[in-house]
XYZ file of C-alpha atoms in Angstrom:
686
model
C 24.527 9.488 -43.677
C 23.434 7.410 -40.677
C 20.231 8.256 -38.842
C 20.830 10.126 -35.560
C 20.419 8.112 -32.372
C 17.338 8.440 -30.197
C 19.320 10.460 -27.684
C 20.622 12.789 -30.392
C 17.068 13.280 -31.679
C 15.881 14.161 -28.184
C 18.703 16.707 -27.737
C 17.901 18.329 -31.072
C 14.151 18.405 -30.435
C 14.420 19.998 -26.974
C 16.561 22.810 -28.387
C 13.702 23.814 -30.698
C 10.896 23.899 -28.114
C 9.383 26.550 -25.893
C 9.816 25.205 -22.359
C 7.614 27.752 -20.623
C 5.405 25.990 -18.043
C 3.577 26.781 -14.844
C 5.963 27.879 -12.111
C 9.086 27.495 -14.271
C 10.902 29.807 -16.601
C 11.787 28.374 -19.985
C 15.465 28.222 -19.017
C 14.725 26.526 -15.666
C 12.595 23.805 -17.251
C 15.134 23.250 -20.014
C 18.040 22.909 -17.585
C 16.085 20.739 -15.152
C 15.267 18.245 -17.901
C 18.928 18.063 -18.875
C 20.113 17.539 -15.311
C 17.529 14.820 -14.786
C 18.821 13.028 -17.886
C 22.351 13.352 -16.483
C 21.236 11.751 -13.231
C 19.585 8.750 -14.911
C 22.646 8.311 -17.136
C 24.860 8.225 -14.034
C 22.575 5.554 -12.605
C 23.061 3.371 -15.663
C 19.636 3.690 -17.258
C 19.302 3.176 -20.991
C 19.088 5.644 -23.871
C 15.277 5.583 -23.952
C 15.144 6.651 -20.304
C 17.567 9.512 -20.910
C 15.663 10.638 -24.000
C 12.337 10.577 -22.130
C 13.804 12.720 -19.360
C 15.170 15.233 -21.887
C 11.805 15.850 -23.519
C 9.416 15.517 -20.551
C 6.905 17.120 -20.040
C 6.812 19.204 -23.218
C 6.678 16.239 -25.605
C 3.650 14.884 -23.751
C 1.918 18.265 -23.878
C 2.641 18.718 -27.593
C 1.323 15.284 -28.635
C -2.234 15.432 -29.954
C -2.828 11.759 -29.168
C -1.129 8.641 -27.823
C -0.742 7.389 -31.396
C 1.072 10.586 -32.381
C 3.355 10.275 -29.377
C 4.244 6.681 -30.291
C 4.740 7.565 -33.944
C 7.192 10.332 -33.042
C 9.142 8.691 -30.225
C 8.359 4.983 -30.274
C 6.443 2.851 -27.814
C 9.269 2.622 -25.284
C 9.760 6.373 -24.822
C 6.002 7.049 -25.064
C 5.361 4.536 -22.277
C 7.977 6.188 -20.091
C 6.474 9.643 -20.668
C 3.008 8.409 -19.716
C 4.493 6.740 -16.654
C 6.209 9.962 -15.612
C 2.880 11.750 -15.853
C 1.043 9.177 -13.716
C 3.577 9.542 -10.934
C 3.597 13.335 -11.214
C -0.132 13.263 -10.395
C 0.652 11.603 -7.043
C 2.378 14.663 -5.604
C 0.677 15.987 -2.498
C -1.527 12.932 -1.841
C -0.281 13.013 1.736
C -0.272 16.444 3.328
C 2.927 17.343 5.095
C 2.940 16.991 8.861
C 4.519 19.169 11.460
C 8.189 19.894 11.023
C 10.281 17.312 12.780
C 7.230 15.452 14.071
C 7.104 11.685 14.014
C 4.170 10.456 11.913
C 1.371 8.743 13.828
C 0.861 5.001 13.403
C -2.088 5.521 11.060
C -0.240 8.133 9.019
C 2.840 5.916 8.874
C 0.691 3.134 7.404
C -0.634 5.546 4.775
C 2.908 6.682 3.927
C 4.016 3.079 3.509
C 0.992 2.378 1.287
C 1.837 5.465 -0.785
C 5.365 4.144 -1.365
C 3.945 0.848 -2.614
C 1.363 2.725 -4.674
C 4.103 4.689 -6.440
C 5.721 1.421 -7.483
C 2.378 -0.083 -8.496
C 1.609 2.929 -10.691
C 4.754 2.163 -12.681
C 4.747 -1.083 -14.604
C 8.323 -0.175 -15.644
C 10.861 0.340 -12.848
C 12.729 2.920 -14.980
C 9.788 5.265 -14.395
C 10.305 5.148 -10.628
C 14.061 5.697 -10.905
C 13.627 8.612 -13.305
C 10.950 10.194 -11.108
C 13.350 9.999 -8.173
C 15.914 11.793 -10.328
C 13.293 14.437 -11.199
C 12.670 14.906 -7.489
C 16.376 15.302 -6.732
C 16.595 18.053 -9.350
C 13.654 19.807 -7.648
C 15.572 19.651 -4.353
C 18.707 21.079 -5.986
C 16.705 23.913 -7.568
C 15.091 24.718 -4.225
C 18.515 24.828 -2.535
C 19.765 27.208 -5.231
C 16.678 29.397 -4.838
C 17.203 29.606 -1.062
C 20.783 30.724 -1.579
C 19.587 33.534 -3.848
C 16.440 34.582 -1.981
C 15.720 34.278 1.760
C 11.956 34.847 1.579
C 9.769 33.300 4.302
C 7.375 31.835 1.746
C 10.231 30.042 0.034
C 11.281 28.486 3.346
C 7.745 27.139 3.798
C 7.898 25.526 0.355
C 11.305 24.051 1.151
C 10.005 22.644 4.440
C 7.093 20.931 2.692
C 9.380 19.569 -0.032
C 11.849 18.268 2.567
C 9.142 16.517 4.571
C 7.776 14.838 1.447
C 11.293 13.668 0.593
C 11.964 12.175 4.018
C 8.641 10.346 4.077
C 8.401 9.025 0.526
C 11.200 9.537 -1.991
C 14.291 8.892 0.159
C 12.911 5.610 1.589
C 12.049 4.485 -1.954
C 15.574 5.228 -3.170
C 16.922 3.329 -0.159
C 14.767 0.283 -0.905
C 15.877 0.206 -4.505
C 19.522 0.493 -3.479
C 20.029 3.796 -5.323
C 22.430 5.093 -2.717
C 23.621 8.168 -4.630
C 20.087 9.535 -4.811
C 19.235 8.510 -1.258
C 22.196 10.352 0.266
C 21.744 13.437 -1.896
C 17.995 13.600 -1.142
C 18.404 13.098 2.588
C 21.077 15.770 2.974
C 19.041 18.396 1.135
C 15.776 17.411 2.852
C 17.588 17.558 6.206
C 18.798 21.040 5.329
C 15.227 22.173 4.500
C 13.456 20.594 7.482
C 16.016 21.297 10.229
C 18.255 24.101 8.933
C 19.762 25.036 12.327
C 20.826 21.479 13.155
C 22.146 21.029 9.612
C 24.304 24.137 9.856
C 25.617 23.112 13.278
C 26.722 19.672 12.068
C 28.209 21.194 8.934
C 30.198 23.607 11.099
C 31.496 20.747 13.251
C 32.988 18.965 10.304
C 36.581 20.105 9.966
C 36.805 19.163 6.317
C 34.619 19.665 3.299
C 32.803 16.819 1.633
C 35.182 16.782 -1.322
C 38.071 16.403 1.108
C 36.284 13.633 2.992
C 35.586 11.829 -0.265
C 39.236 12.202 -1.231
C 40.169 10.570 2.085
C 37.838 7.687 1.244
C 39.452 7.143 -2.154
C 42.963 7.161 -0.644
C 41.943 4.700 2.053
C 40.273 2.368 -0.454
C 43.538 2.212 -2.385
C 45.474 1.500 0.807
C 43.055 -1.225 1.909
C 43.149 -2.853 -1.535
C 46.963 -2.990 -1.399
C 46.827 -4.448 2.107
C 44.408 -7.212 1.058
C 46.466 -8.054 -2.048
C 49.688 -8.285 -0.057
C 47.945 -10.692 2.339
C 46.818 -12.864 -0.592
C 43.124 -12.196 0.027
C 40.671 -11.794 -2.837
C 38.621 -8.847 -1.583
C 36.370 -6.083 -2.834
C 36.750 -2.794 -0.976
C 34.122 -0.069 -1.138
C 33.692 3.060 0.873
C 31.729 6.241 1.184
C 31.864 9.171 3.589
C 29.123 9.575 6.137
C 26.640 12.184 4.985
C 25.254 14.930 7.186
C 21.911 13.255 7.702
C 23.620 9.944 8.552
C 25.730 11.757 11.130
C 22.617 13.366 12.622
C 20.830 9.999 12.784
C 23.780 8.357 14.522
C 23.951 11.129 17.106
C 20.198 11.024 17.691
C 19.739 7.246 17.826
C 22.781 6.535 20.023
C 22.644 9.777 22.044
C 26.209 10.686 21.096
C 27.977 14.017 20.939
C 29.698 14.856 17.683
C 33.144 14.334 19.229
C 32.111 10.806 20.233
C 31.410 9.701 16.647
C 34.072 7.327 15.419
C 32.694 6.223 12.078
C 32.333 9.438 10.084
C 34.062 7.521 7.285
C 32.967 3.933 6.631
C 34.331 1.131 4.429
C 33.177 -2.370 3.522
C 35.401 -5.320 2.612
C 33.859 -8.375 0.944
C 35.820 -11.654 1.003
C 35.165 -15.266 -0.014
C 34.982 -17.218 3.244
C 34.307 -16.688 6.909
C 37.925 -17.470 7.781
C 38.959 -14.761 5.284
C 36.910 -12.277 7.331
C 39.063 -12.889 10.388
C 42.269 -12.910 8.334
C 41.345 -9.528 6.866
C 40.583 -8.269 10.384
C 44.012 -9.387 11.589
C 45.710 -7.600 8.687
C 43.802 -4.386 9.457
C 44.661 -4.482 13.155
C 48.304 -5.047 12.261
C 48.429 -2.124 9.832
C 46.316 0.365 11.793
C 45.723 1.105 15.439
C 42.317 -0.340 16.420
C 39.947 1.189 18.958
C 39.288 -1.822 21.177
C 35.989 -0.499 22.516
C 34.598 -0.195 18.978
C 34.781 -3.825 17.840
C 31.667 -5.957 17.204
C 31.601 -9.569 16.004
C 28.171 -10.037 14.437
C 29.343 -13.249 12.736
C 29.547 -15.189 15.996
C 26.662 -13.224 17.522
C 24.332 -12.181 14.662
C 21.822 -9.385 15.162
C 18.232 -10.480 15.927
C 17.309 -9.917 12.270
C 20.102 -12.262 11.067
C 22.622 -9.570 10.089
C 26.253 -10.853 10.088
C 29.478 -8.847 9.758
C 32.634 -7.783 11.576
C 32.731 -4.103 12.604
C 35.920 -2.387 13.697
C 37.057 1.228 14.045
C 40.666 2.082 13.143
C 42.842 5.185 13.417
C 44.946 6.407 10.479
C 48.367 8.074 10.762
C 46.689 11.383 11.666
C 44.509 9.695 14.321
C 41.351 10.128 12.247
C 38.908 7.262 12.977
C 37.256 5.256 10.215
C 34.977 2.231 10.377
C 35.475 -0.994 8.410
C 32.811 -3.704 7.955
C 34.080 -7.130 6.859
C 31.768 -9.865 5.568
C 31.558 -12.620 2.968
C 29.682 -12.191 -0.300
C 26.945 -14.507 0.991
C 26.601 -12.461 4.186
C 26.415 -9.338 2.069
C 23.664 -10.790 -0.130
C 21.672 -11.885 2.921
C 22.159 -8.500 4.550
C 21.180 -6.609 1.405
C 18.417 -8.811 -0.011
C 17.390 -11.373 2.613
C 15.827 -11.244 6.083
C 18.322 -8.561 7.159
C 17.471 -6.351 4.194
C 19.458 -3.107 4.393
C 16.447 -0.851 3.818
C 14.509 -2.506 6.625
C 17.500 -2.250 8.986
C 18.043 1.448 8.210
C 14.408 2.573 8.312
C 13.639 0.827 11.633
C 16.784 1.986 13.393
C 18.478 -1.410 13.195
C 16.086 -3.277 15.481
C 13.232 -4.679 13.423
C 13.118 -8.183 12.089
C 12.254 -8.226 8.422
C 8.961 -9.734 7.438
C 9.090 -13.371 6.531
C 5.376 -13.904 6.261
C 3.028 -14.025 3.349
C 0.614 -11.558 1.831
C 1.018 -8.419 -0.238
C 3.680 -6.867 2.009
C 5.956 -9.944 1.908
C 5.486 -10.293 -1.847
C 6.258 -6.618 -2.347
C 9.490 -6.961 -0.338
C 10.604 -9.977 -2.379
C 10.145 -7.995 -5.606
C 12.139 -5.064 -4.208
C 14.949 -7.423 -3.148
C 15.173 -8.820 -6.676
C 15.098 -5.365 -8.254
C 17.931 -4.212 -6.012
C 20.034 -7.232 -6.957
C 19.495 -6.420 -10.615
C 20.502 -2.766 -10.125
C 23.523 -3.585 -7.953
C 24.836 -6.226 -10.370
C 24.607 -3.901 -13.376
C 21.945 -5.722 -15.403
C 19.795 -3.879 -17.938
C 17.022 -1.979 -16.246
C 14.509 -1.687 -19.077
C 11.096 -3.339 -18.932
C 11.441 -4.650 -15.400
C 7.917 -4.943 -14.070
C 6.466 -5.357 -10.613
C 3.625 -7.846 -10.348
C 0.133 -6.424 -10.630
C -1.634 -8.401 -7.882
C -2.444 -5.262 -5.847
C -4.017 -1.920 -6.701
C -4.032 1.377 -4.793
C -6.970 3.763 -5.071
C -7.854 7.001 -3.309
C -10.822 8.343 -1.411
C -11.896 11.951 -2.181
C -10.010 12.906 1.024
C -6.789 11.376 -0.466
C -6.730 8.347 1.840
C -5.049 5.438 0.032
C -6.792 2.059 0.051
C -4.947 -1.112 -0.961
C -7.031 -3.814 -2.681
C -6.547 -6.993 -4.681
C -6.199 -6.494 -8.421
C -9.602 -6.642 -10.101
C -11.402 -5.187 -7.076
C -14.579 -3.227 -7.741
C -16.186 -0.157 -6.226
C -18.159 -2.453 -3.908
C -14.927 -4.005 -2.637
C -13.640 -0.467 -2.065
C -16.789 0.458 -0.126
C -16.587 -2.581 2.143
C -12.868 -1.930 2.722
C -13.818 1.481 4.145
C -16.797 0.398 6.272
C -19.392 -2.385 6.279
C -22.315 0.044 6.324
C -20.890 1.949 3.353
C -20.805 -1.310 1.436
C -24.387 -2.185 2.345
C -25.597 1.268 1.231
C -23.469 1.587 -1.907
C -25.462 1.860 -5.139
C -22.939 3.365 -7.555
C -19.548 5.034 -7.854
C -17.460 7.572 -9.734
C -13.849 7.000 -10.779
C -11.996 10.283 -11.359
C -15.369 12.002 -11.714
C -16.808 9.535 -14.256
C -19.719 7.287 -13.267
C -18.829 3.582 -13.377
C -20.795 0.406 -12.754
C -20.399 -1.556 -9.551
C -18.754 -4.368 -11.551
C -16.046 -2.165 -13.122
C -12.529 -3.207 -12.013
C -10.653 -0.325 -10.404
C -7.142 0.775 -11.382
C -4.248 2.098 -9.340
C -4.272 5.871 -8.936
C -8.013 6.387 -9.415
C -9.974 8.560 -6.994
C -13.197 6.751 -6.101
C -16.348 8.532 -4.927
C -19.143 6.296 -3.631
C -22.820 6.939 -4.360
C -24.897 5.683 -1.431
C -28.465 5.689 -0.134
C -29.384 6.636 3.426
C -30.967 3.271 4.153
C -29.890 0.263 2.170
C -29.112 -3.428 2.303
C -26.888 -5.627 0.141
C -28.214 -7.710 -2.726
C -27.842 -11.475 -2.928
C -26.710 -10.947 -6.523
C -23.487 -9.507 -5.131
C -22.485 -13.002 -3.997
C -22.766 -14.472 -7.494
C -19.170 -14.744 -8.838
C -20.275 -14.740 -12.465
C -21.873 -11.293 -12.032
C -18.546 -9.762 -10.968
C -19.715 -7.494 -8.145
C -17.174 -8.574 -5.526
C -13.545 -9.663 -5.876
C -12.182 -9.650 -2.325
C -12.910 -12.282 0.298
C -13.322 -9.567 2.900
C -16.238 -7.956 1.079
C -17.908 -11.294 0.305
C -17.675 -12.360 3.951
C -19.381 -9.134 5.069
C -22.272 -9.671 2.672
C -22.623 -13.323 3.730
C -22.616 -12.280 7.389
C -25.500 -9.892 6.717
C -27.671 -12.548 5.094
C -26.738 -15.186 7.683
C -27.886 -12.842 10.436
C -31.056 -12.052 8.499
C -31.907 -15.738 8.029
C -31.274 -16.440 11.715
C -33.640 -13.631 12.662
C -36.331 -14.827 10.261
C -36.112 -18.378 11.605
C -36.444 -17.061 15.123
C -39.502 -14.968 14.215
C -41.301 -17.817 12.459
C -41.175 -20.282 15.397
C -44.141 -20.062 17.850
C -43.221 -19.257 21.427
C -46.453 -19.556 23.376
C -46.904 -23.107 24.664
C -43.552 -24.158 23.195
C -44.738 -27.113 21.061
C -42.243 -29.874 20.302
C -39.909 -29.281 17.381
C -40.454 -31.469 14.298
C -38.369 -34.639 14.102
C -34.831 -33.616 13.062
C -33.315 -34.935 9.883
C -30.533 -36.757 11.747
C -29.957 -38.269 15.166
C -26.757 -36.260 15.529
C -28.634 -32.972 15.171
C -31.247 -34.053 17.720
C -28.557 -35.062 20.189
C -26.761 -31.746 19.720
C -29.904 -29.678 20.322
C -30.726 -31.718 23.410
C -27.212 -31.160 24.741
C -27.465 -27.411 24.203
C -30.818 -27.237 25.923
C -29.616 -29.301 28.888
C -26.571 -27.064 29.259
C -28.749 -23.960 29.296
C -31.138 -25.360 31.834
C -28.254 -26.465 34.065
C -26.933 -22.899 34.147
C -30.212 -21.093 34.783
C -29.626 -20.937 38.545
C -26.115 -19.472 38.304
C -25.694 -15.882 39.445
C -22.684 -14.479 37.531
C -23.800 -12.322 34.554
C -21.445 -12.171 31.555
C -21.697 -10.123 28.361
C -20.091 -7.283 26.490
C -21.102 -3.669 26.560
C -24.389 -2.858 24.893
C -25.527 -6.510 24.923
C -28.087 -8.409 26.978
C -26.580 -10.011 30.079
C -27.649 -13.626 30.517
C -26.886 -14.779 34.047
C -24.208 -17.494 34.223
C -23.834 -18.087 30.476
C -20.911 -16.851 28.366
C -21.635 -15.604 24.811
C -25.193 -16.881 24.835
C -27.271 -16.648 21.662
C -30.104 -14.212 22.385
C -32.773 -12.573 20.289
C -35.554 -10.149 21.059
C -39.138 -11.282 21.135
C -41.264 -9.961 18.271
C -44.332 -9.798 20.472
C -43.084 -7.021 22.760
C -39.790 -5.716 21.242
C -37.873 -4.637 24.370
C -35.684 -1.509 24.451
C -33.120 -0.367 26.994
C -33.819 0.309 29.825
C -37.098 -1.710 29.819
C -37.176 -4.378 32.533
C -36.496 -7.652 30.710
C -36.665 -11.398 31.344
C -35.209 -14.266 29.331
C -36.939 -17.492 28.343
C -34.999 -20.562 27.179
C -36.439 -21.732 23.863
C -35.865 -25.018 22.093
C -32.826 -24.816 19.780
C -32.806 -21.006 19.549
C -31.062 -19.879 22.727
C -32.716 -17.265 24.932
C -35.623 -15.084 23.815
C -35.636 -11.700 25.602
C -39.070 -10.264 26.524
C -40.234 -7.166 28.312
C -40.982 -8.151 31.890
C -44.666 -7.193 31.554
C -45.173 -8.994 28.213
C -48.469 -10.988 28.227
C -46.940 -13.745 26.075
C -44.086 -14.148 28.543
C -46.575 -14.362 31.433
C -48.401 -17.260 29.746
C -45.154 -19.152 29.063
C -43.872 -18.584 32.616
C -47.075 -20.024 34.037
C -46.730 -23.132 31.841
C -42.957 -23.722 32.217
C -41.408 -21.620 35.017
C -38.157 -23.636 34.948
C -37.276 -22.077 31.595
C -37.181 -18.514 32.913
C -33.672 -17.037 33.133
C -32.543 -13.748 34.608
C -31.371 -11.155 32.092
C -30.467 -7.479 32.145
C -29.073 -4.831 29.828
C -25.318 -4.550 29.512
C -23.475 -1.373 30.434
C -24.013 1.419 27.877
C -21.405 1.953 25.122
C -18.565 4.363 25.825
C -18.626 7.865 24.384
C -15.918 6.947 21.870
C -17.824 3.961 20.527
C -21.032 5.926 20.375
C -19.377 8.687 18.394
C -17.899 6.165 15.957
C -21.315 4.780 15.106
C -20.786 1.529 17.044
C -23.821 2.004 19.373
C -26.464 -0.715 18.796
C -30.015 0.037 17.688
C -33.203 -1.907 18.326
C -36.308 -2.472 16.213
C -39.613 -1.374 17.725
C -43.108 -1.006 16.312
C -45.217 2.133 16.462
C -48.772 2.920 15.338
C -49.732 6.423 14.179
C -53.268 7.673 13.504
C -53.849 10.988 11.755
C -56.209 12.943 9.558
C -55.691 12.237 5.882
C -53.940 15.187 4.243
C -51.552 15.867 1.380
C -47.834 15.842 2.164
C -48.183 14.038 5.500
C -45.792 11.213 4.550
C -43.114 13.747 3.632
C -43.533 15.540 6.976
C -43.312 12.277 8.894
C -40.181 11.156 7.026
C -38.459 14.495 7.593
C -39.268 14.268 11.315
C -37.741 10.803 11.592
C -34.602 11.965 9.794
C -34.324 14.964 12.103
C -34.629 12.654 15.117
C -31.935 10.337 13.629
C -34.384 7.429 13.574
C -34.256 4.903 10.725
C -37.516 3.705 9.201
C -37.841 0.041 8.329
C -41.118 -1.751 7.526
C -44.119 0.495 6.882
C -47.755 -0.385 6.188
C -50.630 2.047 5.735
C -54.427 1.881 5.933
C -56.431 4.834 4.603
C -60.047 5.906 4.609
C -61.530 8.991 3.045
C -60.811 10.953 6.233
C -58.129 9.128 8.264
C -54.745 7.459 7.919
C -53.299 4.647 10.048
C -49.581 3.845 9.803
C -47.867 0.794 11.300
C -44.086 1.227 11.186
C -40.937 -0.415 12.431
C -38.240 2.042 13.497
C -34.669 1.601 14.724
C -33.802 3.442 17.951
C -30.994 3.295 20.482
C -33.166 3.211 23.610
C -36.559 4.073 25.090
C -35.547 7.693 25.637
C -34.896 8.219 21.923
C -38.188 6.499 21.108
C -40.114 8.774 23.527
C -38.474 11.849 21.995
C -39.430 10.620 18.522
C -43.057 9.946 19.546
C -43.355 13.449 21.024
C -42.066 14.957 17.763
C -44.527 12.911 15.683
C -47.441 13.921 17.925
C -46.620 17.538 17.160
C -47.254 17.113 13.420
C -50.427 18.711 12.001
C -53.437 16.343 12.009
C -51.888 13.635 14.200
C -54.461 12.066 16.543
C -52.238 9.577 18.360
C -48.850 7.857 18.238
C -48.174 4.852 20.464
C -45.572 2.156 20.885
C -46.846 -1.291 19.955
């Protein structure tokens, strides 16, 4: 006796199991699994895919380990079951928006990233197709439930399910060319999200879908006979317009239902361009054409490269139907090239498909190839998308796209530069990981940060594995470049301006001389230029400036600039004694400066407002717990503490600190708060 097939084993096993699960009755779960398997069989997936659908999720729940799952069902089915589970965990990552509302630009980007993330989570394309079939069964069950029970709560669930379908699953089915699922999903989602409009369009149709589909089959036969009699080798395909397609046409072209002339559409594929026009002539001879509904996109292609002939004909009962005629090459370009069908449909027929480089272009190329494979009937098993991108989540369910191999530090810098600088650890799905651990698609990453922190130079060492992405590395380099520039500026003496040491090359000396001459030539100009929140240097665009360490100016202190050798303009407080000495020695180097306009409210609220370093000196009685009180006060005043030195005697304490403040007003408020601490004798600005 021969061993039963894998599919037969799955059928027998599911009959013996208890299918009770959360939110489902045993009978519902059992039937849903069977209908999902029927869907994937109709889509041409293999026996392993059908078997996995029949036994999911119970087989996964019953298995005590991955090894047991493989031993019972084999690696292929076990891999599919695990893949199903990974995608099931993605449900609800994007909360549903308002009914009928267009997603914002930022939300649309997140939706698009979620679609790519779903594909990236599945190293086997059969997982994605089967999950789409699972989703279609959920839609069918919801429709059945609504017919049986008209509860308000059920309508809310249907609305949420319909919105999720329109945003994620239907576009994915469209991109993969799985038209049967796309149409079925869209019609049901349309019914859930806009029930009144759905019912109105359904009422307008004077024939049921089965009758419309029968019309399509009769017309295909008639068109095939017509092409054969004309000696043309042609492939004729057709499908009725679905309710959601009708709604979209009416909405996008502002048409009334009676004005629609392509409720039934057909496509004829021929060998050559001349065959296209021959087929058109045969159609116009056999049927009555509507002259105002003819478009020649072969002679005048669409902006995205789409080519085809479109004509609308009337049958013997004066029912209009549309026919598109194109060559096989035109069809391939339209379906898989720059005029990709999914791009044309999802952008309303106006967008030019991406032809650039990067992860988006690479993703589109993979989808085009997958759709060719599905459309041409090749085996679907073990088709894998490349793994050069990963998709991870913040605790708030925001999706972040990174290069494969990216670490928690890369993730932090992708969110915000300051988060990266302050990152000291991370958790992946609640488990602590090292900063060098590569992240994986689908993980939820929680960053562990300090309040005040700076990056480490070790992060730039490739062999240590802290950073993978160029974006993160460039942010760390920028920090240290700025730090080195500041240190060089602080180390050079300003008073008296002694000559710089002999440069290492004549070219460098000539360059510095040229810069200095340019600055001096512009000192007398009167037009100030700078961005908001910066120092305005009169007559000089994008001038390199830095603040003098001797007086540390703050807005709105009166300030004056002094042209230094090779380091741009040093900004001093107008009453700075060091500046007074230099002005007396070299008055021609003085340049007018002022503070730029303050940052806008929006930039201030986003954390973009600049801060300035200033020194303070505090004298107080020595007492236990004083440092804690001082630190708490600074935190309360939203002032960051940098360098700190202390000098103590048996009775007193002297602190010299560098703090970061936004302006003199914040500094004054901070000094007043510090003076109010117990035992403080004095607090002054250096």
